[in-house]
mmCIF file of C-alpha atoms in Angstrom:
data_model
loop_
_atom_site.group_PDB
_atom_site.id
_atom_site.type_symbol
_atom_site.label_atom_id
_atom_site.label_comp_id
_atom_site.label_asym_id
_atom_site.label_seq_id
_atom_site.Cartn_x
_atom_site.Cartn_y
_atom_site.Cartn_z
ATOM 1 C CA MET X 11 0.266 -0.159 -0.126
ATOM 2 C CA ASP X 12 1.143 3.679 -0.690
ATOM 3 C CA THR X 13 1.789 4.952 2.471
ATOM 4 C CA GLU X 14 3.203 7.988 1.258
ATOM 5 C CA ALA X 15 0.232 8.952 -0.738
ATOM 6 C CA GLN X 16 -1.986 8.234 1.968
ATOM 7 C CA ASP X 17 -0.389 10.486 4.302
ATOM 8 C CA THR X 18 -1.302 13.061 1.791
ATOM 9 C CA VAL X 19 -5.186 12.497 1.028
ATOM 10 C CA GLU X 20 -4.816 12.656 5.466
ATOM 11 C CA ARG X 21 -3.002 15.836 5.018
ATOM 12 C CA ASP X 22 -5.424 17.597 2.743
ATOM 13 C CA ARG X 23 -8.268 16.560 4.123
ATOM 14 C CA PRO X 24 -9.765 18.762 7.214
ATOM 15 C CA PRO X 25 -10.838 18.307 10.530
ATOM 16 C CA ALA X 26 -14.474 17.233 11.296
ATOM 17 C CA ASP X 27 -15.025 19.779 13.250
ATOM 18 C CA GLU X 28 -13.616 22.242 11.790
ATOM 19 C CA GLY X 29 -15.267 21.351 7.865
ATOM 20 C CA ARG X 30 -19.008 21.419 10.111
ATOM 21 C CA ALA X 31 -18.358 25.142 11.880
ATOM 22 C CA GLY X 32 -17.432 26.101 8.224
ATOM 23 C CA ARG X 33 -20.737 24.586 6.801
ATOM 24 C CA SER X 34 -22.555 26.047 9.977
ATOM 25 C CA ARG X 35 -21.127 29.583 9.387
ATOM 26 C CA SER X 36 -22.140 29.671 5.738
ATOM 27 C CA ALA X 37 -25.859 27.982 6.288
ATOM 28 C CA VAL X 38 -27.060 29.761 9.328
ATOM 29 C CA ARG X 39 -28.561 33.446 8.788
ATOM 30 C CA PRO X 40 -29.946 35.490 11.356
ATOM 31 C CA GLY X 41 -34.316 35.120 10.834
ATOM 32 C CA ARG X 42 -36.446 37.774 10.594
ATOM 33 C CA GLY X 43 -37.303 38.470 14.635
ATOM 34 C CA ALA X 44 -33.877 38.425 14.851
ATOM 35 C CA ARG X 45 -32.995 41.338 12.612
ATOM 36 C CA PHE X 46 -35.788 43.255 13.241
ATOM 37 C CA ARG X 47 -34.504 43.038 16.697
ATOM 38 C CA ARG X 48 -30.921 44.694 15.901
ATOM 39 C CA ARG X 49 -32.855 47.268 14.165
ATOM 40 C CA ALA X 50 -35.278 48.110 17.074
ATOM 41 C CA GLY X 51 -32.145 48.308 19.629
ATOM 42 C CA ARG X 52 -30.377 50.743 16.850
ATOM 43 C CA TRP X 53 -33.584 52.762 17.100
ATOM 44 C CA TRP X 54 -33.886 52.858 20.897
ATOM 45 C CA ARG X 55 -30.278 53.537 21.914
ATOM 46 C CA GLY X 56 -30.381 56.605 18.462
ATOM 47 C CA LEU X 57 -33.480 57.923 21.198
ATOM 48 C CA SER X 58 -32.743 60.934 23.770
ATOM 49 C CA LEU X 59 -34.112 60.946 27.165
ATOM 50 C CA TRP X 60 -37.150 61.891 26.969
ATOM 51 C CA GLN X 61 -37.975 60.776 23.813
ATOM 52 C CA GLU X 62 -38.020 57.157 25.416
ATOM 53 C CA VAL X 63 -40.313 58.395 28.363
ATOM 54 C CA ALA X 64 -42.739 59.541 25.507
ATOM 55 C CA VAL X 65 -42.267 56.280 23.989
ATOM 56 C CA LEU X 66 -43.062 54.233 27.066
ATOM 57 C CA ALA X 67 -46.056 56.653 28.571
ATOM 58 C CA VAL X 68 -47.903 55.753 24.699
ATOM 59 C CA ILE X 69 -47.228 51.969 25.400
ATOM 60 C CA CYS X 70 -48.342 52.070 29.191
ATOM 61 C CA CYS X 71 -51.506 53.853 28.643
ATOM 62 C CA THR X 72 -52.520 52.154 25.353
ATOM 63 C CA VAL X 73 -52.038 48.492 27.513
ATOM 64 C CA LEU X 74 -53.990 49.991 29.951
ATOM 65 C CA ALA X 75 -56.746 50.868 27.396
ATOM 66 C CA LEU X 76 -57.059 48.010 25.702
ATOM 67 C CA VAL X 77 -56.665 46.110 29.722
ATOM 68 C CA SER X 78 -59.955 48.761 30.322
ATOM 69 C CA ALA X 79 -61.772 48.042 27.555
ATOM 70 C CA PHE X 80 -62.330 44.561 27.553
ATOM 71 C CA LEU X 81 -61.288 43.334 31.307
ATOM 72 C CA VAL X 82 -61.457 45.654 33.711
ATOM 73 C CA GLN X 83 -61.954 49.324 33.569
ATOM 74 C CA PRO X 84 -61.470 51.773 36.524
ATOM 75 C CA PHE X 85 -64.366 54.061 37.046
ATOM 76 C CA LEU X 86 -64.256 57.741 38.666
ATOM 77 C CA ILE X 87 -67.093 57.512 41.326
ATOM 78 C CA PRO X 88 -68.549 61.552 40.970
ATOM 79 C CA SER X 89 -72.002 61.670 43.218
ATOM 80 C CA GLY X 90 -72.386 60.404 46.631
ATOM 81 C CA SER X 91 -75.533 58.656 45.526
ATOM 82 C CA MET X 92 -74.310 55.069 46.525
ATOM 83 C CA GLU X 93 -72.839 57.054 50.096
ATOM 84 C CA ASN X 94 -71.722 56.056 52.475
ATOM 85 C CA THR X 95 -70.058 52.630 50.401
ATOM 86 C CA LEU X 96 -68.696 54.645 47.556
ATOM 87 C CA LYS X 97 -67.232 57.898 47.388
ATOM 88 C CA VAL X 98 -67.333 61.287 45.632
ATOM 89 C CA GLY X 99 -63.561 61.216 44.078
ATOM 90 C CA ASP X 100 -63.672 56.984 44.789
ATOM 91 C CA ARG X 101 -61.783 55.177 42.311
ATOM 92 C CA VAL X 102 -63.002 51.519 41.620
ATOM 93 C CA LEU X 103 -62.006 49.034 39.294
ATOM 94 C CA VAL X 104 -64.771 47.117 37.095
ATOM 95 C CA ASP X 105 -64.759 43.938 35.969
ATOM 96 C CA LYS X 106 -65.954 43.510 33.063
ATOM 97 C CA LEU X 107 -66.640 39.703 32.533
ATOM 98 C CA ALA X 108 -68.297 38.840 35.445
ATOM 99 C CA TYR X 109 -71.414 38.628 34.089
ATOM 100 C CA ARG X 110 -69.995 36.877 30.980
ATOM 101 C CA PHE X 111 -70.030 33.780 29.548
ATOM 102 C CA GLY X 112 -73.662 32.966 31.441
ATOM 103 C CA HIS X 113 -73.414 34.609 34.470
ATOM 104 C CA GLN X 114 -76.042 37.004 35.572
ATOM 105 C CA PRO X 115 -76.394 40.191 38.577
ATOM 106 C CA GLN X 116 -77.459 39.487 41.356
ATOM 107 C CA ARG X 117 -79.512 40.812 44.009
ATOM 108 C CA GLY X 118 -77.039 42.947 46.176
ATOM 109 C CA ASP X 119 -74.418 43.734 43.597
ATOM 110 C CA VAL X 120 -73.139 47.538 42.816
ATOM 111 C CA ILE X 121 -72.983 47.605 38.935
ATOM 112 C CA VAL X 122 -71.754 49.989 36.792
ATOM 113 C CA PHE X 123 -74.472 50.831 33.762
ATOM 114 C CA ASP X 124 -75.371 52.567 30.348
ATOM 115 C CA GLY X 125 -78.453 54.178 31.091
ATOM 116 C CA ALA X 126 -79.171 55.699 28.299
ATOM 117 C CA GLY X 127 -82.955 55.109 26.754
ATOM 118 C CA SER X 128 -83.732 54.263 30.492
ATOM 119 C CA PHE X 129 -82.387 56.775 33.111
ATOM 120 C CA THR X 130 -81.299 59.606 30.099
ATOM 121 C CA GLN X 131 -82.692 59.876 26.650
ATOM 122 C CA ASP X 132 -79.959 59.003 23.634
ATOM 123 C CA ASP X 133 -78.324 62.399 22.640
ATOM 124 C CA ALA X 134 -75.587 62.349 20.417
ATOM 125 C CA SER X 135 -74.602 65.527 19.708
ATOM 126 C CA GLY X 136 -71.604 67.943 21.678
ATOM 127 C CA ASN X 137 -68.006 67.844 19.825
ATOM 128 C CA PRO X 138 -67.178 64.516 18.536
ATOM 129 C CA VAL X 139 -63.234 65.014 19.747
ATOM 130 C CA SER X 140 -63.845 66.462 23.640
ATOM 131 C CA ARG X 141 -66.527 63.207 23.536
ATOM 132 C CA ALA X 142 -63.252 60.732 22.545
ATOM 133 C CA VAL X 143 -61.314 62.423 25.034
ATOM 134 C CA ASN X 144 -63.452 62.466 27.725
ATOM 135 C CA GLU X 145 -63.831 59.010 26.920
ATOM 136 C CA VAL X 146 -60.292 57.937 27.029
ATOM 137 C CA GLY X 147 -59.417 59.644 30.143
ATOM 138 C CA SER X 148 -62.983 57.733 31.384
ATOM 139 C CA LEU X 149 -61.454 54.699 30.408
ATOM 140 C CA LEU X 150 -57.798 55.556 32.576
ATOM 141 C CA GLY X 151 -60.180 56.441 35.522
ATOM 142 C CA LEU X 152 -58.571 60.218 34.831
ATOM 143 C CA ALA X 153 -62.046 61.581 33.719
ATOM 144 C CA GLN X 154 -65.458 61.608 34.934
ATOM 145 C CA PRO X 155 -67.452 58.863 32.608
ATOM 146 C CA ASP X 156 -70.327 59.977 30.137
ATOM 147 C CA GLY X 157 -73.719 61.326 31.747
ATOM 148 C CA SER X 158 -74.833 58.433 31.136
ATOM 149 C CA VAL X 159 -73.226 55.853 32.551
ATOM 150 C CA PHE X 160 -74.429 55.495 36.621
ATOM 151 C CA VAL X 161 -73.268 53.064 39.756
ATOM 152 C CA LYS X 162 -75.873 51.381 41.541
ATOM 153 C CA ARG X 163 -76.690 48.750 43.722
ATOM 154 C CA VAL X 164 -79.095 45.667 42.213
ATOM 155 C CA ILE X 165 -82.510 45.362 44.697
ATOM 156 C CA GLY X 166 -84.386 43.463 42.332
ATOM 157 C CA VAL X 167 -83.716 41.165 39.393
ATOM 158 C CA GLY X 168 -85.774 40.265 36.558
ATOM 159 C CA GLY X 169 -88.854 38.600 37.758
ATOM 160 C CA ASP X 170 -88.702 39.753 41.079
ATOM 161 C CA ARG X 171 -92.081 42.008 43.235
ATOM 162 C CA VAL X 172 -90.195 45.031 44.801
ATOM 163 C CA THR X 173 -92.208 46.616 47.244
ATOM 164 C CA CYS X 174 -91.943 49.681 49.660
ATOM 165 C CA CYS X 175 -92.403 49.396 52.577
ATOM 166 C CA ASP X 176 -93.612 46.991 54.933
ATOM 167 C CA LYS X 177 -95.023 48.437 58.813
ATOM 168 C CA GLN X 178 -90.972 48.743 59.467
ATOM 169 C CA GLY X 179 -90.154 50.656 56.649
ATOM 170 C CA ARG X 180 -88.569 48.387 55.001
ATOM 171 C CA LEU X 181 -88.169 46.996 51.337
ATOM 172 C CA LEU X 182 -89.745 43.637 50.407
ATOM 173 C CA VAL X 183 -88.418 41.495 48.045
ATOM 174 C CA ASN X 184 -90.623 38.703 46.888
ATOM 175 C CA GLY X 185 -92.511 39.705 49.919
ATOM 176 C CA HIS X 186 -89.270 39.444 52.121
ATOM 177 C CA PRO X 187 -88.145 42.362 53.891
ATOM 178 C CA VAL X 188 -85.038 43.575 53.318
ATOM 179 C CA ASP X 189 -82.688 45.108 56.112
ATOM 180 C CA GLU X 190 -80.176 47.294 54.372
ATOM 181 C CA ASP X 191 -77.137 47.729 56.624
ATOM 182 C CA TYR X 192 -75.631 49.747 53.883
ATOM 183 C CA LEU X 193 -77.943 52.807 53.537
ATOM 184 C CA HIS X 194 -76.757 56.331 54.662
ATOM 185 C CA PRO X 195 -76.650 56.972 58.574
ATOM 186 C CA GLY X 196 -80.218 58.754 58.361
ATOM 187 C CA ASP X 197 -81.909 57.612 55.166
ATOM 188 C CA ALA X 198 -84.588 55.750 54.945
ATOM 189 C CA PRO X 199 -85.075 53.222 52.262
ATOM 190 C CA SER X 200 -87.332 54.679 50.432
ATOM 191 C CA LYS X 201 -90.197 57.609 51.118
ATOM 192 C CA GLU X 202 -91.657 57.064 47.751
ATOM 193 C CA ARG X 203 -94.524 54.380 47.506
ATOM 194 C CA PHE X 204 -93.650 51.851 45.006
ATOM 195 C CA ASP X 205 -94.948 48.362 44.063
ATOM 196 C CA ILE X 206 -93.491 46.737 40.751
ATOM 197 C CA ILE X 207 -92.650 43.913 39.017
ATOM 198 C CA VAL X 208 -89.731 43.464 37.467
ATOM 199 C CA PRO X 209 -89.424 42.479 34.209
ATOM 200 C CA PRO X 210 -87.523 39.349 32.358
ATOM 201 C CA GLY X 211 -83.701 40.657 31.581
ATOM 202 C CA ARG X 212 -84.423 43.787 33.334
ATOM 203 C CA LEU X 213 -83.354 45.283 37.073
ATOM 204 C CA TRP X 214 -84.286 47.413 39.432
ATOM 205 C CA VAL X 215 -81.754 49.592 40.872
ATOM 206 C CA MET X 216 -81.120 51.756 43.568
ATOM 207 C CA GLY X 217 -78.171 54.258 45.277
ATOM 208 C CA ASP X 218 -77.240 53.130 49.142
ATOM 209 C CA HIS X 219 -77.629 57.460 49.405
ATOM 210 C CA ARG X 220 -81.488 56.670 49.032
ATOM 211 C CA ALA X 221 -82.017 60.472 49.592
ATOM 212 C CA ASP X 222 -78.924 61.620 47.671
ATOM 213 C CA SER X 223 -79.797 58.825 44.648
ATOM 214 C CA SER X 224 -81.927 59.580 41.197
ATOM 215 C CA ASP X 225 -82.187 55.767 40.811
ATOM 216 C CA SER X 226 -85.552 53.233 39.686
ATOM 217 C CA ARG X 227 -87.213 55.517 41.339
ATOM 218 C CA ASP X 228 -87.392 58.953 39.725
ATOM 219 C CA HIS X 229 -88.402 56.963 36.423
ATOM 220 C CA LEU X 230 -91.204 54.857 36.856
ATOM 221 C CA GLY X 231 -92.828 56.583 34.456
ATOM 222 C CA ASP X 232 -90.634 56.314 31.990
ATOM 223 C CA PRO X 233 -89.797 53.306 29.141
ATOM 224 C CA GLY X 234 -88.980 50.797 30.896
ATOM 225 C CA GLY X 235 -91.111 51.545 34.083
ATOM 226 C CA GLY X 236 -87.119 52.360 35.832
ATOM 227 C CA THR X 237 -85.329 49.532 35.288
ATOM 228 C CA VAL X 238 -82.388 48.957 33.438
ATOM 229 C CA PRO X 239 -81.641 45.842 30.754
ATOM 230 C CA VAL X 240 -79.358 43.875 32.033
ATOM 231 C CA ASP X 241 -77.193 44.094 28.332
ATOM 232 C CA GLU X 242 -76.835 48.030 29.498
ATOM 233 C CA VAL X 243 -74.676 46.390 32.479
ATOM 234 C CA ILE X 244 -70.705 47.011 32.041
ATOM 235 C CA GLY X 245 -69.619 44.729 34.529
ATOM 236 C CA ARG X 246 -70.026 44.908 38.588
ATOM 237 C CA ALA X 247 -67.352 47.035 40.892
ATOM 238 C CA GLU X 248 -64.782 44.947 42.679
ATOM 239 C CA TRP X 249 -63.070 46.815 44.686
ATOM 240 C CA ILE X 250 -62.084 50.661 46.408
ATOM 241 C CA ALA X 251 -58.930 51.171 44.320
ATOM 242 C CA TRP X 252 -58.240 54.723 45.357
ATOM 243 C CA PRO X 253 -57.530 56.713 47.662
ATOM 244 C CA PRO X 254 -55.267 53.781 49.498
ATOM 245 C CA SER X 255 -56.686 54.486 52.908
ATOM 246 C CA ARG X 256 -60.393 53.268 51.526
ATOM 247 C CA ALA X 257 -58.993 50.079 49.461
ATOM 248 C CA ARG X 258 -61.947 47.327 49.579
ATOM 249 C CA SER X 259 -63.185 44.850 47.819
ATOM 250 C CA LEU X 260 -67.277 45.227 47.632
ATOM 251 C CA GLY X 261 -68.820 41.625 48.409
ATOM 252 C CA ARG X 262 -72.381 41.267 48.022
ATOM 253 C CA PRO X 263 -74.305 41.532 51.425
ATOM 254 C CA ALA X 264 -75.488 38.799 53.092
ATOM 255 C CA THR X 265 -78.954 40.655 53.789
ATOM 256 C CA PHE X 266 -79.400 39.367 49.918
ATOM 257 C CA ASP X 267 -79.111 35.636 50.704
ATOM 258 C CA SER X 268 -82.540 35.240 52.271
ATOM 259 C CA VAL X 269 -84.496 36.315 49.721
ATOM 260 C CA PRO X 270 -87.023 33.764 48.389
ATOM 261 C CA PRO X 271 -87.366 33.293 43.802
ATOM 262 C CA ALA X 272 -89.737 34.825 42.259
ATOM 263 C CA ARG X 273 -93.066 33.183 41.826
ATOM 264 C CA PRO X 274 -93.677 32.899 38.569
ATOM 265 C CA ALA X 275 -96.059 34.489 36.372
ATOM 266 C CA ARG X 276 -99.713 33.728 36.776
ATOM 267 C CA PRO X 277 -101.242 33.345 33.525
ATOM 268 C CA ALA X 278 -103.788 35.289 32.269
ATOM 269 C CA VAL X 279 -107.517 34.492 33.128
ATOM 270 C CA GLY X 280 -109.964 33.717 30.481
ATOM 271 C CA GLY X 281 -108.901 34.598 26.409
ATOM 272 C CA ALA X 282 -110.547 34.898 22.890
ATOM 273 C CA HIS X 283 -113.797 32.846 21.988
ATOM 274 C CA GLY X 284 -113.853 31.209 18.813
#
């Protein structure tokens, strides 16, 4: 065997590791993601400090707006109608998924809803730019909500009979007296007398500060008889987030636990005769 020729071939052949490394360097190219990251990094390093702050502020506001639009929205309390549960200037976090996926508002829930068409007349007038700015501000909890947005407590759901009042001055829900320990000190459950059966798919709502609340009682003569469509509920107020001294969760009061279910509607007596 020609050992000299074999030695020549072995010397000319590159080491195995070196050959693989050469092929790897020639075959592997940075992907689009890597190129984008490098370009973004160069762009970011070229920004001044104030430009970086501005970009981060825009990103944060965009994320907050998306979260507020679909998940949890901060809501600035504009009036004293829910005192002392909620006070003017409180910021509550509203769970916008609370009544999705088959869930329904329950008696005692504190809800935020759009009262256009039930508590207020539909009105699209006004400066569209100022409306848009106010809407963004309300999404971030920085501005008072639109005048058609309200926060109240659910007293009766579809089918319930809500009556004011028994001999002790208490509200009756399906004939059961309700002791409302959340009422503003010194307030009566209601000075107005009423007796209403809540239509299906609607809610009877009242403020906790009954002497300073424009609620279902004030709209008995309006379409819907003072009730609010469930479809117009924005979400359930879950937490007081601001000020820190008042931060706490908003639970459902136990006073409604013993309220019996609504009685089924009685069929109409009589009918058409052929």
